[in-house]
Amino acid sequence: MIEVKNLSKKYGSFLAVDDVSFSIEKGEIVGFLGPNGAGKSTIMNIITGYLSFTKGSVTVDGIDIIDNPEAAKRRIGYLPEIPPLYMDMKVKEYLYFIYDLKKVKFPKAAHISEIMKLVKIDNVENRLIKNLSKGYRQRVGFAGALVGNPDVLILDEPTVGLDPKQIIEIRELISKLGRNHTIILSSHILSEIQAVCKRVIIINKGQMIADDTPENLAQKLSYDNSLNARIICDEKDMIKALSSVEGVMSVTSLGKAEDKAYEFNIIPKENTDVRAAVFSKIKESGKTLLSFSSNAVSLEQIFLRLTEAADNDEARRLLGTDDLTEENKESEEDNYDSDFQA
Ligand code: ADP
Ligand code: MG
């Protein structure tokens, strides 16, 4: 549905997007995750046809954004970081205006009314936009993106500045829309992406440094994928027993955790899930298990670690996504400046 190939963008001499390639299938909800300044908005602006680029190509539903911008744009609903709302317009009036602007063919009143109901702004249709709360304004922006019923929705930080209740509402709306739209959603907030996306593209310093499911990203950092168990037992016997479990790499006692119980840290071999086997072993030993927890890294921890990495090569190594760069090795060695056209 969306095909981005070797995309680069320079602002003056500053390389804001650096050889980014990915493709998104119809019906996917993909999260763009990255710190502020990573290049998320720039990429989204390019895909939506609002910003030129320096190198590469972008197609939407097979249509090249440069060759046929009108047709490509018709397939995309865009909610920019700051939705371009006209404060002195009333909600319905604004959506009618967008309808005309997009030259939509559906029956006007019915189409706009349906959208207003969907994003729950039908109760404020005759209110001036300037008198609406931030949450309502964001939904009006959302409604604007939905006018014309585009297949693709590009949502740039759709929950920024909203309160927790509004965030949940917008999230639910995105999940609902995800049933029959292809969605790209950007955020620098991890829980947000984790809540609605099955696939995450991590952007850092203009480059794509990962493209995976949140779960796989966590698993790739498998050295952190350890388990902790608190057991009433003999310390040495238990280390021996747990070490004998298939797939366990090492067992360390963290010492006495409470009165009679020891806390153990169990590190599995790479890409191995030993939870069931470890649990069976403890059960078999007849000892009392007080707690058992998985230290699987959260997206939050991954993200922090990545952004603290010295450069994107180190970040990719941490993620085990070095392979992402392999095919681009040659071009990376080139001198970029000499490559670029205006
Ligand atoms: P994000 O959305 O991930 O926060 P942006 O795409 O907005 O990142 O910005 C990426 C980088 O490009 C930042 O360093 C930003 O300062 C720079 N940038 C964005 N827009 C412009 C512009 N119009 N002119 C110059 N630099 C820009
Ligand atoms: Mg941005």
PDB file of C-alpha atoms in Angstrom, residues 1-299:
ATOM      1  CA  MET A   1       0.000   0.000   0.000  1.00  0.00           C
ATOM      2  CA  ILE A   2       2.842   2.374   0.880  1.00  0.00           C
ATOM      3  CA  GLU A   3       6.276   1.875  -0.593  1.00  0.00           C
ATOM      4  CA  VAL A   4       9.152   4.095   0.498  1.00  0.00           C
ATOM      5  CA  LYS A   5      12.474   3.444  -1.204  1.00  0.00           C
ATOM      6  CA  ASN A   6      15.855   4.926  -0.274  1.00  0.00           C
ATOM      7  CA  LEU A   7      14.242   8.129   0.865  1.00  0.00           C
ATOM      8  CA  SER A   8      16.516  11.005   1.857  1.00  0.00           C
ATOM      9  CA  LYS A   9      15.687  14.588   2.686  1.00  0.00           C
ATOM     10  CA  LYS A  10      17.996  17.485   3.283  1.00  0.00           C
ATOM     11  CA  TYR A  11      17.058  20.799   4.837  1.00  0.00           C
ATOM     12  CA  GLY A  12      19.856  22.931   3.442  1.00  0.00           C
ATOM     13  CA  SER A  13      22.929  20.905   4.275  1.00  0.00           C
ATOM     14  CA  PHE A  14      21.263  19.048   7.169  1.00  0.00           C
ATOM     15  CA  LEU A  15      20.362  15.447   6.392  1.00  0.00           C
ATOM     16  CA  ALA A  16      17.032  14.982   8.207  1.00  0.00           C
ATOM     17  CA  VAL A  17      16.073  11.672   6.545  1.00  0.00           C
ATOM     18  CA  ASP A  18      18.857   9.297   5.589  1.00  0.00           C
ATOM     19  CA  ASP A  19      18.185   6.479   3.110  1.00  0.00           C
ATOM     20  CA  VAL A  20      14.967   5.171   4.629  1.00  0.00           C
ATOM     21  CA  SER A  21      13.151   2.235   2.975  1.00  0.00           C
ATOM     22  CA  PHE A  22      10.061   0.346   4.099  1.00  0.00           C
ATOM     23  CA  SER A  23       6.781  -0.923   2.764  1.00  0.00           C
ATOM     24  CA  ILE A  24       3.444  -1.109   4.489  1.00  0.00           C
ATOM     25  CA  GLU A  25       0.754  -3.579   3.509  1.00  0.00           C
ATOM     26  CA  LYS A  26      -2.909  -2.788   3.252  1.00  0.00           C
ATOM     27  CA  GLY A  27      -4.591  -2.952   6.640  1.00  0.00           C
ATOM     28  CA  GLU A  28      -1.450  -2.635   8.763  1.00  0.00           C
ATOM     29  CA  ILE A  29      -1.197  -0.246  11.693  1.00  0.00           C
ATOM     30  CA  VAL A  30       2.426   0.776  11.885  1.00  0.00           C
ATOM     31  CA  GLY A  31       3.998   2.916  14.560  1.00  0.00           C
ATOM     32  CA  PHE A  32       6.781   5.380  13.865  1.00  0.00           C
ATOM     33  CA  LEU A  33       8.680   5.630  17.069  1.00  0.00           C
ATOM     34  CA  GLY A  34      11.526   7.997  17.699  1.00  0.00           C
ATOM     35  CA  PRO A  35      12.671  10.866  19.880  1.00  0.00           C
ATOM     36  CA  ASN A  36      11.920  14.445  18.972  1.00  0.00           C
ATOM     37  CA  GLY A  37      13.890  15.536  15.937  1.00  0.00           C
ATOM     38  CA  ALA A  38      14.316  11.975  14.631  1.00  0.00           C
ATOM     39  CA  GLY A  39      12.647  12.778  11.319  1.00  0.00           C
ATOM     40  CA  LYS A  40       9.173  11.291  11.821  1.00  0.00           C
ATOM     41  CA  SER A  41       7.187  14.345  10.756  1.00  0.00           C
ATOM     42  CA  THR A  42       9.477  14.921   7.807  1.00  0.00           C
ATOM     43  CA  ILE A  43       8.845  11.391   6.498  1.00  0.00           C
ATOM     44  CA  MET A  44       5.102  11.733   7.050  1.00  0.00           C
ATOM     45  CA  ASN A  45       5.016  15.083   5.296  1.00  0.00           C
ATOM     46  CA  ILE A  46       6.784  13.516   2.355  1.00  0.00           C
ATOM     47  CA  ILE A  47       4.454  10.500   2.138  1.00  0.00           C
ATOM     48  CA  THR A  48       1.441  12.795   2.188  1.00  0.00           C
ATOM     49  CA  GLY A  49       2.907  14.841  -0.647  1.00  0.00           C
ATOM     50  CA  TYR A  50       3.308  18.042   1.354  1.00  0.00           C
ATOM     51  CA  LEU A  51       7.080  18.133   1.319  1.00  0.00           C
ATOM     52  CA  SER A  52       9.616  17.570  -1.427  1.00  0.00           C
ATOM     53  CA  PHE A  53      12.485  15.164  -0.951  1.00  0.00           C
ATOM     54  CA  THR A  54      16.054  14.910  -2.064  1.00  0.00           C
ATOM     55  CA  LYS A  55      16.382  11.306  -3.119  1.00  0.00           C
ATOM     56  CA  GLY A  56      14.375   8.097  -3.385  1.00  0.00           C
ATOM     57  CA  SER A  57      10.762   7.316  -4.236  1.00  0.00           C
ATOM     58  CA  VAL A  58       7.369   7.077  -2.565  1.00  0.00           C
ATOM     59  CA  THR A  59       4.319   5.284  -3.929  1.00  0.00           C
ATOM     60  CA  VAL A  60       0.871   4.988  -2.412  1.00  0.00           C
ATOM     61  CA  ASP A  61      -1.294   2.169  -3.772  1.00  0.00           C
ATOM     62  CA  GLY A  62       1.190   1.923  -6.631  1.00  0.00           C
ATOM     63  CA  ILE A  63       0.870   5.609  -7.480  1.00  0.00           C
ATOM     64  CA  ASP A  64       4.038   7.675  -7.468  1.00  0.00           C
ATOM     65  CA  ILE A  65       3.673  10.729  -5.224  1.00  0.00           C
ATOM     66  CA  ILE A  66       5.748  12.864  -7.612  1.00  0.00           C
ATOM     67  CA  ASP A  67       4.257  11.670 -10.919  1.00  0.00           C
ATOM     68  CA  ASN A  68       0.657  11.761  -9.786  1.00  0.00           C
ATOM     69  CA  PRO A  69       0.340  13.740  -6.556  1.00  0.00           C
ATOM     70  CA  GLU A  70      -3.404  14.394  -6.827  1.00  0.00           C
ATOM     71  CA  ALA A  71      -4.323  10.718  -7.144  1.00  0.00           C
ATOM     72  CA  ALA A  72      -1.881   9.682  -4.419  1.00  0.00           C
ATOM     73  CA  LYS A  73      -3.106  12.365  -2.024  1.00  0.00           C
ATOM     74  CA  ARG A  74      -6.726  11.316  -2.557  1.00  0.00           C
ATOM     75  CA  ARG A  75      -5.880   7.980  -0.947  1.00  0.00           C
ATOM     76  CA  ILE A  76      -4.432   9.575   2.158  1.00  0.00           C
ATOM     77  CA  GLY A  77      -6.001  11.220   5.160  1.00  0.00           C
ATOM     78  CA  TYR A  78      -3.424  13.271   7.019  1.00  0.00           C
ATOM     79  CA  LEU A  79      -3.554  14.511  10.563  1.00  0.00           C
ATOM     80  CA  PRO A  80      -0.512  16.761  10.939  1.00  0.00           C
ATOM     81  CA  GLU A  81       1.121  17.455  14.286  1.00  0.00           C
ATOM     82  CA  ILE A  82      -0.771  20.752  14.416  1.00  0.00           C
ATOM     83  CA  PRO A  83      -4.035  20.266  12.521  1.00  0.00           C
ATOM     84  CA  PRO A  84      -4.751  23.244  10.270  1.00  0.00           C
ATOM     85  CA  LEU A  85      -8.057  24.233  11.843  1.00  0.00           C
ATOM     86  CA  TYR A  86      -9.838  27.493  11.155  1.00  0.00           C
ATOM     87  CA  MET A  87     -10.714  28.783  14.572  1.00  0.00           C
ATOM     88  CA  ASP A  88     -13.532  31.039  13.396  1.00  0.00           C
ATOM     89  CA  MET A  89     -15.354  28.264  11.600  1.00  0.00           C
ATOM     90  CA  LYS A  90     -17.975  26.049  13.117  1.00  0.00           C
ATOM     91  CA  VAL A  91     -17.226  22.324  13.185  1.00  0.00           C
ATOM     92  CA  LYS A  92     -19.631  21.281  10.453  1.00  0.00           C
ATOM     93  CA  GLU A  93     -18.801  24.330   8.377  1.00  0.00           C
ATOM     94  CA  TYR A  94     -15.105  23.424   8.581  1.00  0.00           C
ATOM     95  CA  LEU A  95     -15.731  19.839   7.493  1.00  0.00           C
ATOM     96  CA  TYR A  96     -17.884  21.024   4.577  1.00  0.00           C
ATOM     97  CA  PHE A  97     -14.981  23.287   3.633  1.00  0.00           C
ATOM     98  CA  ILE A  98     -12.548  20.352   3.703  1.00  0.00           C
ATOM     99  CA  TYR A  99     -15.046  18.306   1.680  1.00  0.00           C
ATOM    100  CA  ASP A 100     -15.044  20.967  -1.050  1.00  0.00           C
ATOM    101  CA  LEU A 101     -11.283  21.322  -0.893  1.00  0.00           C
ATOM    102  CA  LYS A 102     -10.785  17.581  -1.392  1.00  0.00           C
ATOM    103  CA  LYS A 103     -13.412  17.522  -4.168  1.00  0.00           C
ATOM    104  CA  VAL A 104     -15.132  14.554  -2.554  1.00  0.00           C
ATOM    105  CA  LYS A 105     -17.898  12.817  -4.496  1.00  0.00           C
ATOM    106  CA  PHE A 106     -19.978  11.203  -1.687  1.00  0.00           C
ATOM    107  CA  PRO A 107     -23.307  12.848  -0.727  1.00  0.00           C
ATOM    108  CA  LYS A 108     -22.067  15.776   1.331  1.00  0.00           C
ATOM    109  CA  ALA A 109     -24.413  16.036   4.310  1.00  0.00           C
ATOM    110  CA  ALA A 110     -24.610  12.274   4.864  1.00  0.00           C
ATOM    111  CA  HIS A 111     -20.842  11.770   4.531  1.00  0.00           C
ATOM    112  CA  ILE A 112     -19.918  14.538   6.977  1.00  0.00           C
ATOM    113  CA  SER A 113     -22.634  13.524   9.396  1.00  0.00           C
ATOM    114  CA  GLU A 114     -21.342   9.935   9.404  1.00  0.00           C
ATOM    115  CA  ILE A 115     -17.793  11.099  10.137  1.00  0.00           C
ATOM    116  CA  MET A 116     -18.917  13.424  12.931  1.00  0.00           C
ATOM    117  CA  LYS A 117     -20.769  10.536  14.571  1.00  0.00           C
ATOM    118  CA  LEU A 118     -17.772   8.228  14.194  1.00  0.00           C
ATOM    119  CA  VAL A 119     -15.349  10.600  15.937  1.00  0.00           C
ATOM    120  CA  LYS A 120     -18.056  11.764  18.359  1.00  0.00           C
ATOM    121  CA  ILE A 121     -18.229  15.431  17.505  1.00  0.00           C
ATOM    122  CA  ASP A 122     -21.819  15.468  16.254  1.00  0.00           C
ATOM    123  CA  ASN A 123     -22.859  17.095  19.538  1.00  0.00           C
ATOM    124  CA  VAL A 124     -20.668  20.147  18.804  1.00  0.00           C
ATOM    125  CA  GLU A 125     -21.278  20.484  15.067  1.00  0.00           C
ATOM    126  CA  ASN A 126     -22.465  24.077  15.403  1.00  0.00           C
ATOM    127  CA  ARG A 127     -19.832  25.244  17.856  1.00  0.00           C
ATOM    128  CA  LEU A 128     -16.958  27.512  16.840  1.00  0.00           C
ATOM    129  CA  ILE A 129     -13.708  25.558  16.737  1.00  0.00           C
ATOM    130  CA  LYS A 130     -11.961  28.165  18.881  1.00  0.00           C
ATOM    131  CA  ASN A 131     -14.382  27.405  21.710  1.00  0.00           C
ATOM    132  CA  LEU A 132     -13.597  23.686  21.741  1.00  0.00           C
ATOM    133  CA  SER A 133     -11.279  21.868  24.143  1.00  0.00           C
ATOM    134  CA  LYS A 134      -7.985  20.504  22.849  1.00  0.00           C
ATOM    135  CA  GLY A 135      -9.404  16.982  22.773  1.00  0.00           C
ATOM    136  CA  TYR A 136     -12.385  18.041  20.678  1.00  0.00           C
ATOM    137  CA  ARG A 137     -10.177  20.058  18.340  1.00  0.00           C
ATOM    138  CA  GLN A 138      -8.001  17.014  17.801  1.00  0.00           C
ATOM    139  CA  ARG A 139     -11.079  15.015  16.896  1.00  0.00           C
ATOM    140  CA  VAL A 140     -12.142  17.701  14.447  1.00  0.00           C
ATOM    141  CA  GLY A 141      -8.684  17.360  12.877  1.00  0.00           C
ATOM    142  CA  PHE A 142      -9.266  13.605  12.767  1.00  0.00           C
ATOM    143  CA  ALA A 143     -12.628  14.143  11.098  1.00  0.00           C
ATOM    144  CA  GLY A 144     -10.931  16.329   8.497  1.00  0.00           C
ATOM    145  CA  ALA A 145      -8.493  13.521   7.721  1.00  0.00           C
ATOM    146  CA  LEU A 146     -11.410  11.101   7.275  1.00  0.00           C
ATOM    147  CA  VAL A 147     -13.276  13.261   4.768  1.00  0.00           C
ATOM    148  CA  GLY A 148     -13.332  11.442   1.425  1.00  0.00           C
ATOM    149  CA  ASN A 149     -12.871   8.112   3.190  1.00  0.00           C
ATOM    150  CA  PRO A 150      -9.204   7.612   2.271  1.00  0.00           C
ATOM    151  CA  ASP A 151      -7.711   4.120   2.633  1.00  0.00           C
ATOM    152  CA  VAL A 152      -4.556   5.369   4.326  1.00  0.00           C
ATOM    153  CA  LEU A 153      -4.397   7.460   7.486  1.00  0.00           C
ATOM    154  CA  ILE A 154      -1.226   9.227   8.502  1.00  0.00           C
ATOM    155  CA  LEU A 155      -1.412  10.472  12.053  1.00  0.00           C
ATOM    156  CA  ASP A 156       1.411  12.592  13.409  1.00  0.00           C
ATOM    157  CA  GLU A 157       1.538  12.444  17.210  1.00  0.00           C
ATOM    158  CA  PRO A 158      -2.261  12.335  17.430  1.00  0.00           C
ATOM    159  CA  THR A 159      -2.437  12.420  21.211  1.00  0.00           C
ATOM    160  CA  VAL A 160       0.086  15.117  22.005  1.00  0.00           C
ATOM    161  CA  GLY A 161      -1.206  17.541  24.591  1.00  0.00           C
ATOM    162  CA  LEU A 162      -4.309  15.537  25.450  1.00  0.00           C
ATOM    163  CA  ASP A 163      -5.305  14.436  28.926  1.00  0.00           C
ATOM    164  CA  PRO A 164      -5.342  10.713  29.816  1.00  0.00           C
ATOM    165  CA  LYS A 165      -9.066  10.305  29.176  1.00  0.00           C
ATOM    166  CA  GLN A 166      -8.816  11.978  25.793  1.00  0.00           C
ATOM    167  CA  ILE A 167      -5.768   9.861  24.964  1.00  0.00           C
ATOM    168  CA  ILE A 168      -7.741   6.680  25.623  1.00  0.00           C
ATOM    169  CA  GLU A 169     -10.582   7.939  23.446  1.00  0.00           C
ATOM    170  CA  ILE A 170      -8.269   8.775  20.548  1.00  0.00           C
ATOM    171  CA  ARG A 171      -6.517   5.422  20.936  1.00  0.00           C
ATOM    172  CA  GLU A 172      -9.835   3.602  20.764  1.00  0.00           C
ATOM    173  CA  LEU A 173     -10.733   5.582  17.693  1.00  0.00           C
ATOM    174  CA  ILE A 174      -7.442   4.604  16.028  1.00  0.00           C
ATOM    175  CA  SER A 175      -7.986   0.927  16.833  1.00  0.00           C
ATOM    176  CA  LYS A 176     -11.502   1.147  15.434  1.00  0.00           C
ATOM    177  CA  LEU A 177     -10.316   2.859  12.242  1.00  0.00           C
ATOM    178  CA  GLY A 178      -7.544   0.273  11.983  1.00  0.00           C
ATOM    179  CA  ARG A 179     -10.123  -2.359  11.087  1.00  0.00           C
ATOM    180  CA  ASN A 180     -10.554  -0.922   7.607  1.00  0.00           C
ATOM    181  CA  HIS A 181      -7.668   1.481   7.083  1.00  0.00           C
ATOM    182  CA  THR A 182      -3.933   1.333   6.656  1.00  0.00           C
ATOM    183  CA  ILE A 183      -2.493   3.548   9.375  1.00  0.00           C
ATOM    184  CA  ILE A 184       0.864   5.107  10.132  1.00  0.00           C
ATOM    185  CA  LEU A 185       0.999   6.657  13.552  1.00  0.00           C
ATOM    186  CA  SER A 186       3.930   8.545  14.962  1.00  0.00           C
ATOM    187  CA  SER A 187       4.779   8.987  18.572  1.00  0.00           C
ATOM    188  CA  HIS A 188       7.675   9.514  20.903  1.00  0.00           C
ATOM    189  CA  ILE A 189       5.592   7.798  23.573  1.00  0.00           C
ATOM    190  CA  LEU A 190       6.104   4.084  23.702  1.00  0.00           C
ATOM    191  CA  SER A 191       3.025   2.900  25.502  1.00  0.00           C
ATOM    192  CA  GLU A 192       1.012   4.578  22.809  1.00  0.00           C
ATOM    193  CA  ILE A 193       2.595   2.629  19.993  1.00  0.00           C
ATOM    194  CA  GLN A 194       2.494  -0.566  21.998  1.00  0.00           C
ATOM    195  CA  ALA A 195      -1.225  -0.107  22.607  1.00  0.00           C
ATOM    196  CA  VAL A 196      -2.305   0.092  18.971  1.00  0.00           C
ATOM    197  CA  CYS A 197       0.467  -1.117  16.660  1.00  0.00           C
ATOM    198  CA  LYS A 198       1.592  -4.628  15.763  1.00  0.00           C
ATOM    199  CA  ARG A 199       4.613  -3.292  13.955  1.00  0.00           C
ATOM    200  CA  VAL A 200       7.066  -0.628  15.004  1.00  0.00           C
ATOM    201  CA  ILE A 201       9.528   1.263  12.863  1.00  0.00           C
ATOM    202  CA  ILE A 202      12.104   2.983  15.028  1.00  0.00           C
ATOM    203  CA  ILE A 203      13.592   6.134  13.583  1.00  0.00           C
ATOM    204  CA  ASN A 204      16.633   7.727  15.121  1.00  0.00           C
ATOM    205  CA  LYS A 205      18.720  10.593  13.765  1.00  0.00           C
ATOM    206  CA  GLY A 206      17.031  10.345  10.371  1.00  0.00           C
ATOM    207  CA  GLN A 207      17.679   6.635   9.956  1.00  0.00           C
ATOM    208  CA  MET A 208      15.520   3.585  10.363  1.00  0.00           C
ATOM    209  CA  ILE A 209      17.142   1.443  13.018  1.00  0.00           C
ATOM    210  CA  ALA A 210      14.483  -1.224  13.536  1.00  0.00           C
ATOM    211  CA  ASP A 211      11.363  -2.627  11.935  1.00  0.00           C
ATOM    212  CA  ASP A 212       9.687  -5.342  13.965  1.00  0.00           C
ATOM    213  CA  THR A 213       6.915  -6.276  16.372  1.00  0.00           C
ATOM    214  CA  PRO A 214       7.220  -4.828  19.888  1.00  0.00           C
ATOM    215  CA  GLU A 215       7.584  -8.399  21.210  1.00  0.00           C
ATOM    216  CA  ASN A 216      10.407  -9.307  18.842  1.00  0.00           C
ATOM    217  CA  LEU A 217      12.238  -6.108  19.625  1.00  0.00           C
ATOM    218  CA  ALA A 218      12.104  -7.062  23.269  1.00  0.00           C
ATOM    219  CA  GLN A 219      13.232 -10.602  22.553  1.00  0.00           C
ATOM    220  CA  LYS A 220      16.150  -9.511  20.427  1.00  0.00           C
ATOM    221  CA  LEU A 221      17.656  -7.974  23.512  1.00  0.00           C
ATOM    222  CA  SER A 222      17.566 -11.469  24.948  1.00  0.00           C
ATOM    223  CA  TYR A 223      20.336 -10.928  27.482  1.00  0.00           C
ATOM    224  CA  ASP A 224      17.744  -8.942  29.376  1.00  0.00           C
ATOM    225  CA  ASN A 225      15.097 -11.598  28.964  1.00  0.00           C
ATOM    226  CA  SER A 226      15.790 -13.178  32.321  1.00  0.00           C
ATOM    227  CA  LEU A 227      13.423 -14.568  34.922  1.00  0.00           C
ATOM    228  CA  ASN A 228      13.334 -14.025  38.640  1.00  0.00           C
ATOM    229  CA  ALA A 229      12.014 -16.643  41.018  1.00  0.00           C
ATOM    230  CA  ARG A 230      11.627 -16.397  44.773  1.00  0.00           C
ATOM    231  CA  ILE A 231      11.587 -19.829  46.373  1.00  0.00           C
ATOM    232  CA  ILE A 232      11.631 -21.242  49.906  1.00  0.00           C
ATOM    233  CA  CYS A 233      14.434 -23.749  49.495  1.00  0.00           C
ATOM    234  CA  ASP A 234      18.050 -24.647  49.980  1.00  0.00           C
ATOM    235  CA  GLU A 235      20.061 -22.152  47.961  1.00  0.00           C
ATOM    236  CA  LYS A 236      22.692 -24.503  46.531  1.00  0.00           C
ATOM    237  CA  ASP A 237      20.289 -27.348  45.700  1.00  0.00           C
ATOM    238  CA  MET A 238      18.008 -24.999  43.848  1.00  0.00           C
ATOM    239  CA  ILE A 239      20.817 -23.477  41.762  1.00  0.00           C
ATOM    240  CA  LYS A 240      21.754 -27.005  40.748  1.00  0.00           C
ATOM    241  CA  ALA A 241      18.176 -27.962  39.916  1.00  0.00           C
ATOM    242  CA  LEU A 242      17.452 -24.837  37.884  1.00  0.00           C
ATOM    243  CA  SER A 243      20.762 -25.035  36.039  1.00  0.00           C
ATOM    244  CA  SER A 244      19.798 -28.492  34.803  1.00  0.00           C
ATOM    245  CA  VAL A 245      16.733 -27.163  32.974  1.00  0.00           C
ATOM    246  CA  GLU A 246      17.032 -27.406  29.212  1.00  0.00           C
ATOM    247  CA  GLY A 247      17.595 -23.975  27.655  1.00  0.00           C
ATOM    248  CA  VAL A 248      18.859 -22.325  30.829  1.00  0.00           C
ATOM    249  CA  MET A 249      22.208 -20.613  30.382  1.00  0.00           C
ATOM    250  CA  SER A 250      22.919 -19.547  33.933  1.00  0.00           C
ATOM    251  CA  VAL A 251      21.362 -19.281  37.367  1.00  0.00           C
ATOM    252  CA  THR A 252      22.463 -16.795  39.976  1.00  0.00           C
ATOM    253  CA  SER A 253      21.245 -16.484  43.518  1.00  0.00           C
ATOM    254  CA  LEU A 254      20.481 -12.915  44.464  1.00  0.00           C
ATOM    255  CA  GLY A 255      20.581 -13.968  48.107  1.00  0.00           C
ATOM    256  CA  LYS A 256      18.000 -14.174  50.834  1.00  0.00           C
ATOM    257  CA  ALA A 257      14.997 -12.121  49.808  1.00  0.00           C
ATOM    258  CA  GLU A 258      12.759 -12.737  52.811  1.00  0.00           C
ATOM    259  CA  ASP A 259      12.803 -14.859  55.890  1.00  0.00           C
ATOM    260  CA  LYS A 260      13.295 -18.316  54.363  1.00  0.00           C
ATOM    261  CA  ALA A 261      13.200 -17.524  50.678  1.00  0.00           C
ATOM    262  CA  TYR A 262      15.950 -16.991  48.146  1.00  0.00           C
ATOM    263  CA  GLU A 263      15.661 -14.956  44.989  1.00  0.00           C
ATOM    264  CA  PHE A 264      17.170 -16.451  41.829  1.00  0.00           C
ATOM    265  CA  ASN A 265      17.911 -14.856  38.494  1.00  0.00           C
ATOM    266  CA  ILE A 266      17.634 -17.271  35.580  1.00  0.00           C
ATOM    267  CA  ILE A 267      19.099 -16.352  32.207  1.00  0.00           C
ATOM    268  CA  PRO A 268      17.929 -18.393  29.222  1.00  0.00           C
ATOM    269  CA  LYS A 269      19.943 -19.138  26.104  1.00  0.00           C
ATOM    270  CA  GLU A 270      19.292 -16.760  23.243  1.00  0.00           C
ATOM    271  CA  ASN A 271      15.769 -16.908  21.798  1.00  0.00           C
ATOM    272  CA  THR A 272      14.640 -19.541  24.268  1.00  0.00           C
ATOM    273  CA  ASP A 273      11.553 -19.379  26.401  1.00  0.00           C
ATOM    274  CA  VAL A 274      12.259 -21.405  29.519  1.00  0.00           C
ATOM    275  CA  ARG A 275       9.381 -20.205  31.683  1.00  0.00           C
ATOM    276  CA  ALA A 276       7.318 -23.400  31.520  1.00  0.00           C
ATOM    277  CA  ALA A 277      10.315 -25.682  32.045  1.00  0.00           C
ATOM    278  CA  VAL A 278      11.598 -23.665  34.991  1.00  0.00           C
ATOM    279  CA  PHE A 279       8.177 -23.648  36.591  1.00  0.00           C
ATOM    280  CA  SER A 280       7.860 -27.436  36.184  1.00  0.00           C
ATOM    281  CA  LYS A 281      11.274 -27.944  37.727  1.00  0.00           C
ATOM    282  CA  ILE A 282      10.377 -25.911  40.795  1.00  0.00           C
ATOM    283  CA  LYS A 283       7.110 -27.789  41.137  1.00  0.00           C
ATOM    284  CA  GLU A 284       8.931 -31.083  40.808  1.00  0.00           C
ATOM    285  CA  SER A 285      11.321 -30.106  43.601  1.00  0.00           C
ATOM    286  CA  GLY A 286       8.366 -29.766  45.950  1.00  0.00           C
ATOM    287  CA  LYS A 287       9.604 -26.365  47.168  1.00  0.00           C
ATOM    288  CA  THR A 288       7.349 -23.378  47.656  1.00  0.00           C
ATOM    289  CA  LEU A 289       7.426 -20.768  44.939  1.00  0.00           C
ATOM    290  CA  LEU A 290       6.551 -17.316  46.277  1.00  0.00           C
ATOM    291  CA  SER A 291       6.936 -15.297  43.106  1.00  0.00           C
ATOM    292  CA  PHE A 292       7.953 -15.760  39.515  1.00  0.00           C
ATOM    293  CA  SER A 293       8.440 -12.900  37.096  1.00  0.00           C
ATOM    294  CA  SER A 294       9.758 -12.274  33.645  1.00  0.00           C
ATOM    295  CA  ASN A 295      12.153  -9.384  33.197  1.00  0.00           C
ATOM    296  CA  ALA A 296      11.307  -8.981  29.524  1.00  0.00           C
ATOM    297  CA  VAL A 297      12.421  -5.554  28.470  1.00  0.00           C
ATOM    298  CA  SER A 298       9.732  -3.052  27.770  1.00  0.00           C
ATOM    299  CA  LEU A 299       9.730  -0.988  24.659  1.00  0.00           C
TER     300      LEU A 299
END
